[in-house]
């Protein structure tokens, strides 16, 4: 479910966010630097989030399989360190955006 939300959000961001303003305003000029920079940032942060989500799923499933209780639900958790990595990636992206204007 989480992976579907991540992929669906990125597809909408790629197609919807660019398409809707260009439909409303006509021709929409895009800079090559902005397209490359933003695409690489989105790809990098999404890849990082996917790796973290998959590792959380695997580790929680491993602990679920070792538990002998009946009807025990497993929950995926993300550590503060991994959350900090995602936040640091976002902050670096914002700094790069501020420096390029």
mmCIF file of N, CA and C in Angstrom:
data_model
loop_
_atom_site.group_PDB
_atom_site.id
_atom_site.type_symbol
_atom_site.label_atom_id
_atom_site.label_comp_id
_atom_site.label_asym_id
_atom_site.label_seq_id
_atom_site.Cartn_x
_atom_site.Cartn_y
_atom_site.Cartn_z
ATOM 1 N N UNK A 1 0.819 -1.189 0.000
ATOM 2 C CA UNK A 1 0.000 0.000 0.000
ATOM 3 C C UNK A 1 0.870 1.262 0.000
ATOM 4 N N UNK A 2 1.903 1.241 0.845
ATOM 5 C CA UNK A 2 2.797 2.387 0.931
ATOM 6 C C UNK A 2 3.523 2.618 -0.393
ATOM 7 N N UNK A 3 4.002 1.540 -0.999
ATOM 8 C CA UNK A 3 4.716 1.672 -2.268
ATOM 9 C C UNK A 3 3.797 2.205 -3.360
ATOM 10 N N UNK A 4 2.547 1.772 -3.368
ATOM 11 C CA UNK A 4 1.592 2.265 -4.359
ATOM 12 C C UNK A 4 1.336 3.756 -4.167
ATOM 13 N N UNK A 5 1.288 4.203 -2.914
ATOM 14 C CA UNK A 5 1.082 5.630 -2.654
ATOM 15 C C UNK A 5 2.281 6.458 -3.112
ATOM 16 N N UNK A 6 3.482 5.949 -2.881
ATOM 17 C CA UNK A 6 4.685 6.668 -3.292
ATOM 18 C C UNK A 6 4.741 6.777 -4.812
ATOM 19 N N UNK A 7 4.515 5.667 -5.482
ATOM 20 C CA UNK A 7 4.582 5.666 -6.943
ATOM 21 C C UNK A 7 3.459 6.514 -7.532
ATOM 22 N N UNK A 8 2.254 6.387 -6.983
ATOM 23 C CA UNK A 8 1.129 7.181 -7.480
ATOM 24 C C UNK A 8 1.337 8.667 -7.281
ATOM 25 N N UNK A 9 1.897 9.054 -6.162
ATOM 26 C CA UNK A 9 2.175 10.461 -5.902
ATOM 27 C C UNK A 9 3.201 11.009 -6.884
ATOM 28 N N UNK A 10 4.232 10.236 -7.161
ATOM 29 C CA UNK A 10 5.246 10.697 -8.112
ATOM 30 C C UNK A 10 4.697 10.778 -9.527
ATOM 31 N N UNK A 11 3.859 9.835 -9.906
ATOM 32 C CA UNK A 11 3.266 9.891 -11.247
ATOM 33 C C UNK A 11 2.392 11.135 -11.369
ATOM 34 N N UNK A 12 1.587 11.421 -10.338
ATOM 35 C CA UNK A 12 0.772 12.632 -10.393
ATOM 36 C C UNK A 12 1.645 13.875 -10.437
ATOM 37 N N UNK A 13 2.717 13.911 -9.643
ATOM 38 C CA UNK A 13 3.599 15.072 -9.653
ATOM 39 C C UNK A 13 4.231 15.277 -11.020
ATOM 40 N N UNK A 14 4.621 14.198 -11.660
ATOM 41 C CA UNK A 14 5.229 14.325 -12.981
ATOM 42 C C UNK A 14 4.226 14.761 -14.034
ATOM 43 N N UNK A 15 3.076 14.128 -14.055
ATOM 44 C CA UNK A 15 2.117 14.372 -15.120
ATOM 45 C C UNK A 15 1.130 15.493 -14.797
ATOM 46 N N UNK A 16 0.574 15.481 -13.608
ATOM 47 C CA UNK A 16 -0.456 16.452 -13.272
ATOM 48 C C UNK A 16 0.061 17.845 -13.006
ATOM 49 N N UNK A 17 1.135 17.941 -12.243
ATOM 50 C CA UNK A 17 1.643 19.259 -11.866
ATOM 51 C C UNK A 17 2.196 20.005 -13.075
ATOM 52 N N UNK A 18 2.765 19.319 -14.019
ATOM 53 C CA UNK A 18 3.237 19.989 -15.232
ATOM 54 C C UNK A 18 2.116 20.213 -16.245
ATOM 55 N N UNK A 19 1.175 19.296 -16.311
ATOM 56 C CA UNK A 19 0.133 19.386 -17.338
ATOM 57 C C UNK A 19 -0.918 20.438 -17.014
ATOM 58 N N UNK A 20 -1.357 20.519 -15.780
ATOM 59 C CA UNK A 20 -2.450 21.429 -15.430
ATOM 60 C C UNK A 20 -2.076 22.902 -15.647
ATOM 61 N N UNK A 21 -0.915 23.388 -15.185
ATOM 62 C CA UNK A 21 -0.576 24.792 -15.474
ATOM 63 C C UNK A 21 -0.408 25.076 -16.969
ATOM 64 N N UNK A 22 0.139 24.116 -17.705
ATOM 65 C CA UNK A 22 0.304 24.367 -19.143
ATOM 66 C C UNK A 22 -1.039 24.369 -19.859
ATOM 67 N N UNK A 23 -1.994 23.598 -19.385
ATOM 68 C CA UNK A 23 -3.338 23.649 -19.962
ATOM 69 C C UNK A 23 -4.011 24.980 -19.666
ATOM 70 N N UNK A 24 -3.778 25.524 -18.495
ATOM 71 C CA UNK A 24 -4.416 26.782 -18.110
ATOM 72 C C UNK A 24 -3.763 27.996 -18.747
ATOM 73 N N UNK A 25 -2.444 27.975 -18.919
ATOM 74 C CA UNK A 25 -1.754 29.172 -19.399
ATOM 75 C C UNK A 25 -1.249 29.071 -20.828
ATOM 76 N N UNK A 26 -1.420 27.968 -21.480
ATOM 77 C CA UNK A 26 -0.894 27.813 -22.836
ATOM 78 C C UNK A 26 0.512 27.261 -22.791
ATOM 79 N N UNK A 27 1.427 27.929 -23.489
ATOM 80 C CA UNK A 27 2.820 27.476 -23.515
ATOM 81 C C UNK A 27 3.489 27.758 -22.173
ATOM 82 N N UNK A 28 4.147 26.752 -21.654
ATOM 83 C CA UNK A 28 4.812 26.871 -20.364
ATOM 84 C C UNK A 28 6.312 26.690 -20.573
ATOM 85 N N UNK A 29 7.089 27.777 -20.447
ATOM 86 C CA UNK A 29 8.533 27.640 -20.638
ATOM 87 C C UNK A 29 9.172 26.918 -19.454
ATOM 88 N N UNK A 30 10.019 25.959 -19.745
ATOM 89 C CA UNK A 30 10.719 25.206 -18.711
ATOM 90 C C UNK A 30 12.219 25.301 -18.939
ATOM 91 N N UNK A 31 12.951 25.504 -17.888
ATOM 92 C CA UNK A 31 14.402 25.545 -17.983
ATOM 93 C C UNK A 31 14.959 24.130 -17.871
ATOM 94 N N UNK A 32 15.969 23.836 -18.675
ATOM 95 C CA UNK A 32 16.578 22.500 -18.648
ATOM 96 C C UNK A 32 17.214 22.207 -17.299
ATOM 97 N N UNK A 33 17.822 23.220 -16.680
ATOM 98 C CA UNK A 33 18.441 23.030 -15.364
ATOM 99 C C UNK A 33 17.400 22.635 -14.321
ATOM 100 N N UNK A 34 16.264 23.302 -14.347
ATOM 101 C CA UNK A 34 15.212 23.011 -13.368
ATOM 102 C C UNK A 34 14.655 21.605 -13.562
ATOM 103 N N UNK A 35 14.459 21.216 -14.795
ATOM 104 C CA UNK A 35 13.921 19.877 -15.075
ATOM 105 C C UNK A 35 14.907 18.813 -14.604
ATOM 106 N N UNK A 36 16.169 18.976 -14.933
ATOM 107 C CA UNK A 36 17.184 17.997 -14.547
ATOM 108 C C UNK A 36 17.349 17.947 -13.032
ATOM 109 N N UNK A 37 17.483 19.106 -12.410
ATOM 110 C CA UNK A 37 17.690 19.176 -10.958
ATOM 111 C C UNK A 37 16.511 18.580 -10.194
ATOM 112 N N UNK A 38 15.316 18.979 -10.559
ATOM 113 C CA UNK A 38 14.133 18.508 -9.830
ATOM 114 C C UNK A 38 13.868 17.026 -10.082
ATOM 115 N N UNK A 39 14.107 16.565 -11.301
ATOM 116 C CA UNK A 39 13.908 15.142 -11.601
ATOM 117 C C UNK A 39 14.893 14.279 -10.824
ATOM 118 N N UNK A 40 16.137 14.702 -10.760
ATOM 119 C CA UNK A 40 17.135 13.938 -10.035
ATOM 120 C C UNK A 40 16.850 13.943 -8.526
ATOM 121 N N UNK A 41 16.409 15.082 -8.005
ATOM 122 C CA UNK A 41 16.073 15.153 -6.583
ATOM 123 C C UNK A 41 14.886 14.248 -6.269
ATOM 124 N N UNK A 42 13.870 14.277 -7.115
ATOM 125 C CA UNK A 42 12.702 13.437 -6.881
ATOM 126 C C UNK A 42 13.069 11.957 -6.989
ATOM 127 N N UNK A 43 13.878 11.624 -7.967
ATOM 128 C CA UNK A 43 14.297 10.230 -8.134
ATOM 129 C C UNK A 43 15.145 9.765 -6.945
ATOM 130 N N UNK A 44 16.059 10.600 -6.503
ATOM 131 C CA UNK A 44 16.925 10.239 -5.384
ATOM 132 C C UNK A 44 16.170 10.085 -4.076
ATOM 133 N N UNK A 45 15.314 11.057 -3.751
ATOM 134 C CA UNK A 45 14.565 10.983 -2.497
ATOM 135 C C UNK A 45 13.530 9.865 -2.517
ATOM 136 N N UNK A 46 12.929 9.614 -3.679
ATOM 137 C CA UNK A 46 11.975 8.504 -3.775
ATOM 138 C C UNK A 46 12.690 7.171 -3.630
ATOM 139 N N UNK A 47 13.868 7.053 -4.227
ATOM 140 C CA UNK A 47 14.640 5.817 -4.071
ATOM 141 C C UNK A 47 15.022 5.597 -2.615
ATOM 142 N N UNK A 48 15.450 6.658 -1.939
ATOM 143 C CA UNK A 48 15.786 6.554 -0.522
ATOM 144 C C UNK A 48 14.570 6.138 0.303
ATOM 145 N N UNK A 49 13.423 6.727 0.011
ATOM 146 C CA UNK A 49 12.208 6.376 0.737
ATOM 147 C C UNK A 49 11.789 4.935 0.462
ATOM 148 N N UNK A 50 11.932 4.481 -0.772
ATOM 149 C CA UNK A 50 11.618 3.094 -1.098
ATOM 150 C C UNK A 50 12.523 2.118 -0.361
ATOM 151 N N UNK A 51 13.809 2.409 -0.324
ATOM 152 C CA UNK A 51 14.762 1.542 0.380
ATOM 153 C C UNK A 51 14.419 1.484 1.865
ATOM 154 N N UNK A 52 14.105 2.631 2.456
ATOM 155 C CA UNK A 52 13.767 2.670 3.880
ATOM 156 C C UNK A 52 12.461 1.920 4.128
ATOM 157 N N UNK A 53 11.471 2.106 3.269
ATOM 158 C CA UNK A 53 10.181 1.427 3.459
ATOM 159 C C UNK A 53 10.324 -0.084 3.317
ATOM 160 N N UNK A 54 11.083 -0.519 2.331
ATOM 161 C CA UNK A 54 11.272 -1.963 2.134
ATOM 162 C C UNK A 54 12.061 -2.564 3.288
ATOM 163 N N UNK A 55 13.092 -1.864 3.777
ATOM 164 C CA UNK A 55 13.859 -2.397 4.904
ATOM 165 C C UNK A 55 13.010 -2.452 6.175
ATOM 166 N N UNK A 56 12.138 -1.470 6.374
ATOM 167 C CA UNK A 56 11.244 -1.501 7.539
ATOM 168 C C UNK A 56 10.258 -2.650 7.426
ATOM 169 N N UNK A 57 9.764 -2.891 6.224
ATOM 170 C CA UNK A 57 8.823 -3.987 6.019
ATOM 171 C C UNK A 57 9.491 -5.334 6.258
ATOM 172 N N UNK A 58 10.710 -5.498 5.753
ATOM 173 C CA UNK A 58 11.428 -6.762 5.925
ATOM 174 C C UNK A 58 11.748 -6.996 7.404
ATOM 175 N N UNK A 59 12.224 -5.965 8.093
ATOM 176 C CA UNK A 59 12.580 -6.159 9.501
ATOM 177 C C UNK A 59 11.344 -6.422 10.362
ATOM 178 N N UNK A 60 10.232 -5.775 10.066
ATOM 179 C CA UNK A 60 9.035 -6.025 10.868
ATOM 180 C C UNK A 60 8.446 -7.387 10.553
ATOM 181 N N UNK A 61 8.546 -7.804 9.317
ATOM 182 C CA UNK A 61 8.034 -9.128 8.951
ATOM 183 C C UNK A 61 8.894 -10.218 9.580
ATOM 184 N N UNK A 62 10.218 -9.982 9.647
ATOM 185 C CA UNK A 62 11.115 -10.959 10.266
ATOM 186 C C UNK A 62 10.774 -11.126 11.746
ATOM 187 N N UNK A 63 10.508 -10.020 12.434
ATOM 188 C CA UNK A 63 10.154 -10.126 13.845
ATOM 189 C C UNK A 63 8.770 -10.755 14.009
ATOM 190 N N UNK A 64 7.887 -10.558 13.064
ATOM 191 C CA UNK A 64 6.556 -11.175 13.121
ATOM 192 C C UNK A 64 6.650 -12.685 12.945
ATOM 193 N N UNK A 65 7.520 -13.112 12.026
ATOM 194 C CA UNK A 65 7.641 -14.544 11.770
ATOM 195 C C UNK A 65 8.287 -15.290 12.934
ATOM 196 N N UNK A 66 9.129 -14.603 13.712
ATOM 197 C CA UNK A 66 9.757 -15.269 14.849
ATOM 198 C C UNK A 66 8.844 -15.296 16.067
ATOM 199 N N UNK A 67 7.801 -14.472 16.066
ATOM 200 C CA UNK A 67 6.861 -14.468 17.186
ATOM 201 C C UNK A 67 5.927 -15.671 17.056
ATOM 202 N N UNK A 68 5.665 -16.339 18.153
ATOM 203 C CA UNK A 68 4.837 -17.542 18.110
ATOM 204 C C UNK A 68 3.387 -17.258 18.461
ATOM 205 N N UNK A 69 3.057 -16.007 18.759
ATOM 206 C CA UNK A 69 1.687 -15.682 19.136
ATOM 207 C C UNK A 69 0.736 -15.815 17.961
ATOM 208 N N UNK A 70 -0.499 -16.092 18.267
ATOM 209 C CA UNK A 70 -1.517 -16.243 17.238
ATOM 210 C C UNK A 70 -2.221 -14.900 17.055
ATOM 211 N N UNK A 71 -2.387 -14.494 15.818
ATOM 212 C CA UNK A 71 -3.090 -13.256 15.521
ATOM 213 C C UNK A 71 -2.316 -12.000 15.868
ATOM 214 N N UNK A 72 -1.011 -12.083 15.940
ATOM 215 C CA UNK A 72 -0.194 -10.917 16.261
ATOM 216 C C UNK A 72 -0.001 -10.099 14.995
ATOM 217 N N UNK A 73 -0.307 -8.830 15.075
ATOM 218 C CA UNK A 73 -0.107 -7.942 13.930
ATOM 219 C C UNK A 73 1.310 -7.384 13.968
ATOM 220 N N UNK A 74 1.906 -7.252 12.805
ATOM 221 C CA UNK A 74 3.218 -6.630 12.771
ATOM 222 C C UNK A 74 3.060 -5.212 12.250
ATOM 223 N N UNK A 75 3.870 -4.310 12.771
ATOM 224 C CA UNK A 75 3.808 -2.947 12.287
ATOM 225 C C UNK A 75 5.185 -2.513 11.821
ATOM 226 N N UNK A 76 5.181 -1.742 10.765
ATOM 227 C CA UNK A 76 6.420 -1.227 10.214
ATOM 228 C C UNK A 76 6.774 0.064 10.935
ATOM 229 N N UNK A 77 8.019 0.173 11.339
ATOM 230 C CA UNK A 77 8.486 1.397 11.972
ATOM 231 C C UNK A 77 9.727 1.881 11.249
ATOM 232 N N UNK A 78 9.906 3.176 11.266
ATOM 233 C CA UNK A 78 11.077 3.804 10.665
ATOM 234 C C UNK A 78 11.810 4.513 11.788
ATOM 235 N N UNK A 79 13.100 4.289 11.875
ATOM 236 C CA UNK A 79 13.880 4.872 12.964
ATOM 237 C C UNK A 79 14.043 6.378 12.782
ATOM 238 N N UNK A 80 14.437 7.030 13.852
ATOM 239 C CA UNK A 80 14.675 8.473 13.782
ATOM 240 C C UNK A 80 15.839 8.786 12.847
ATOM 241 N N UNK A 81 16.829 7.911 12.829
ATOM 242 C CA UNK A 81 17.980 8.134 11.947
ATOM 243 C C UNK A 81 17.544 8.132 10.484
ATOM 244 N N UNK A 82 16.728 7.147 10.105
ATOM 245 C CA UNK A 82 16.269 7.083 8.718
ATOM 246 C C UNK A 82 15.350 8.254 8.377
ATOM 247 N N UNK A 83 14.527 8.652 9.326
ATOM 248 C CA UNK A 83 13.689 9.831 9.114
ATOM 249 C C UNK A 83 14.551 11.077 8.958
ATOM 250 N N UNK A 84 15.613 11.143 9.737
ATOM 251 C CA UNK A 84 16.548 12.262 9.618
ATOM 252 C C UNK A 84 17.245 12.295 8.274
ATOM 253 N N UNK A 85 17.528 11.115 7.705
ATOM 254 C CA UNK A 85 18.128 11.071 6.367
ATOM 255 C C UNK A 85 17.201 11.675 5.325
ATOM 256 N N UNK A 86 15.933 11.331 5.406
ATOM 257 C CA UNK A 86 14.966 11.884 4.457
ATOM 258 C C UNK A 86 14.840 13.397 4.649
ATOM 259 N N UNK A 87 14.772 13.841 5.895
ATOM 260 C CA UNK A 87 14.682 15.268 6.180
ATOM 261 C C UNK A 87 15.937 16.002 5.717
ATOM 262 N N UNK A 88 17.103 15.401 5.918
ATOM 263 C CA UNK A 88 18.355 16.024 5.467
ATOM 264 C C UNK A 88 18.382 16.136 3.950
ATOM 265 N N UNK A 89 17.883 15.120 3.247
ATOM 266 C CA UNK A 89 17.798 15.201 1.795
ATOM 267 C C UNK A 89 16.912 16.336 1.343
ATOM 268 N N UNK A 90 15.794 16.527 2.032
ATOM 269 C CA UNK A 90 14.883 17.630 1.710
ATOM 270 C C UNK A 90 15.543 18.981 1.966
ATOM 271 N N UNK A 91 16.240 19.103 3.091
ATOM 272 C CA UNK A 91 16.909 20.363 3.424
ATOM 273 C C UNK A 91 18.001 20.679 2.398
ATOM 274 N N UNK A 92 18.760 19.669 2.005
ATOM 275 C CA UNK A 92 19.798 19.883 0.981
ATOM 276 C C UNK A 92 19.164 20.335 -0.324
ATOM 277 N N UNK A 93 18.055 19.740 -0.704
ATOM 278 C CA UNK A 93 17.348 20.142 -1.918
ATOM 279 C C UNK A 93 16.881 21.582 -1.828
ATOM 280 N N UNK A 94 16.352 21.994 -0.676
ATOM 281 C CA UNK A 94 15.907 23.379 -0.504
ATOM 282 C C UNK A 94 17.077 24.358 -0.582
ATOM 283 N N UNK A 95 18.224 23.978 -0.026
ATOM 284 C CA UNK A 95 19.408 24.832 -0.090
ATOM 285 C C UNK A 95 19.875 24.969 -1.535
ATOM 286 N N UNK A 96 19.878 23.872 -2.264
ATOM 287 C CA UNK A 96 20.271 23.916 -3.688
ATOM 288 C C UNK A 96 19.310 24.806 -4.467
ATOM 289 N N UNK A 97 18.024 24.720 -4.183
ATOM 290 C CA UNK A 97 17.054 25.583 -4.852
ATOM 291 C C UNK A 97 17.317 27.064 -4.540
ATOM 292 N N UNK A 98 17.599 27.352 -3.273
ATOM 293 C CA UNK A 98 17.851 28.735 -2.894
ATOM 294 C C UNK A 98 19.120 29.280 -3.530
ATOM 295 N N UNK A 99 20.122 28.420 -3.702
ATOM 296 C CA UNK A 99 21.393 28.878 -4.283
ATOM 297 C C UNK A 99 21.303 29.058 -5.798
ATOM 298 N N UNK A 100 20.383 28.399 -6.461
ATOM 299 C CA UNK A 100 20.310 28.502 -7.920
ATOM 300 C C UNK A 100 19.435 29.662 -8.391
ATOM 301 N N UNK A 101 18.737 30.334 -7.486
ATOM 302 C CA UNK A 101 17.923 31.474 -7.902
ATOM 303 C C UNK A 101 18.701 32.749 -7.811
#
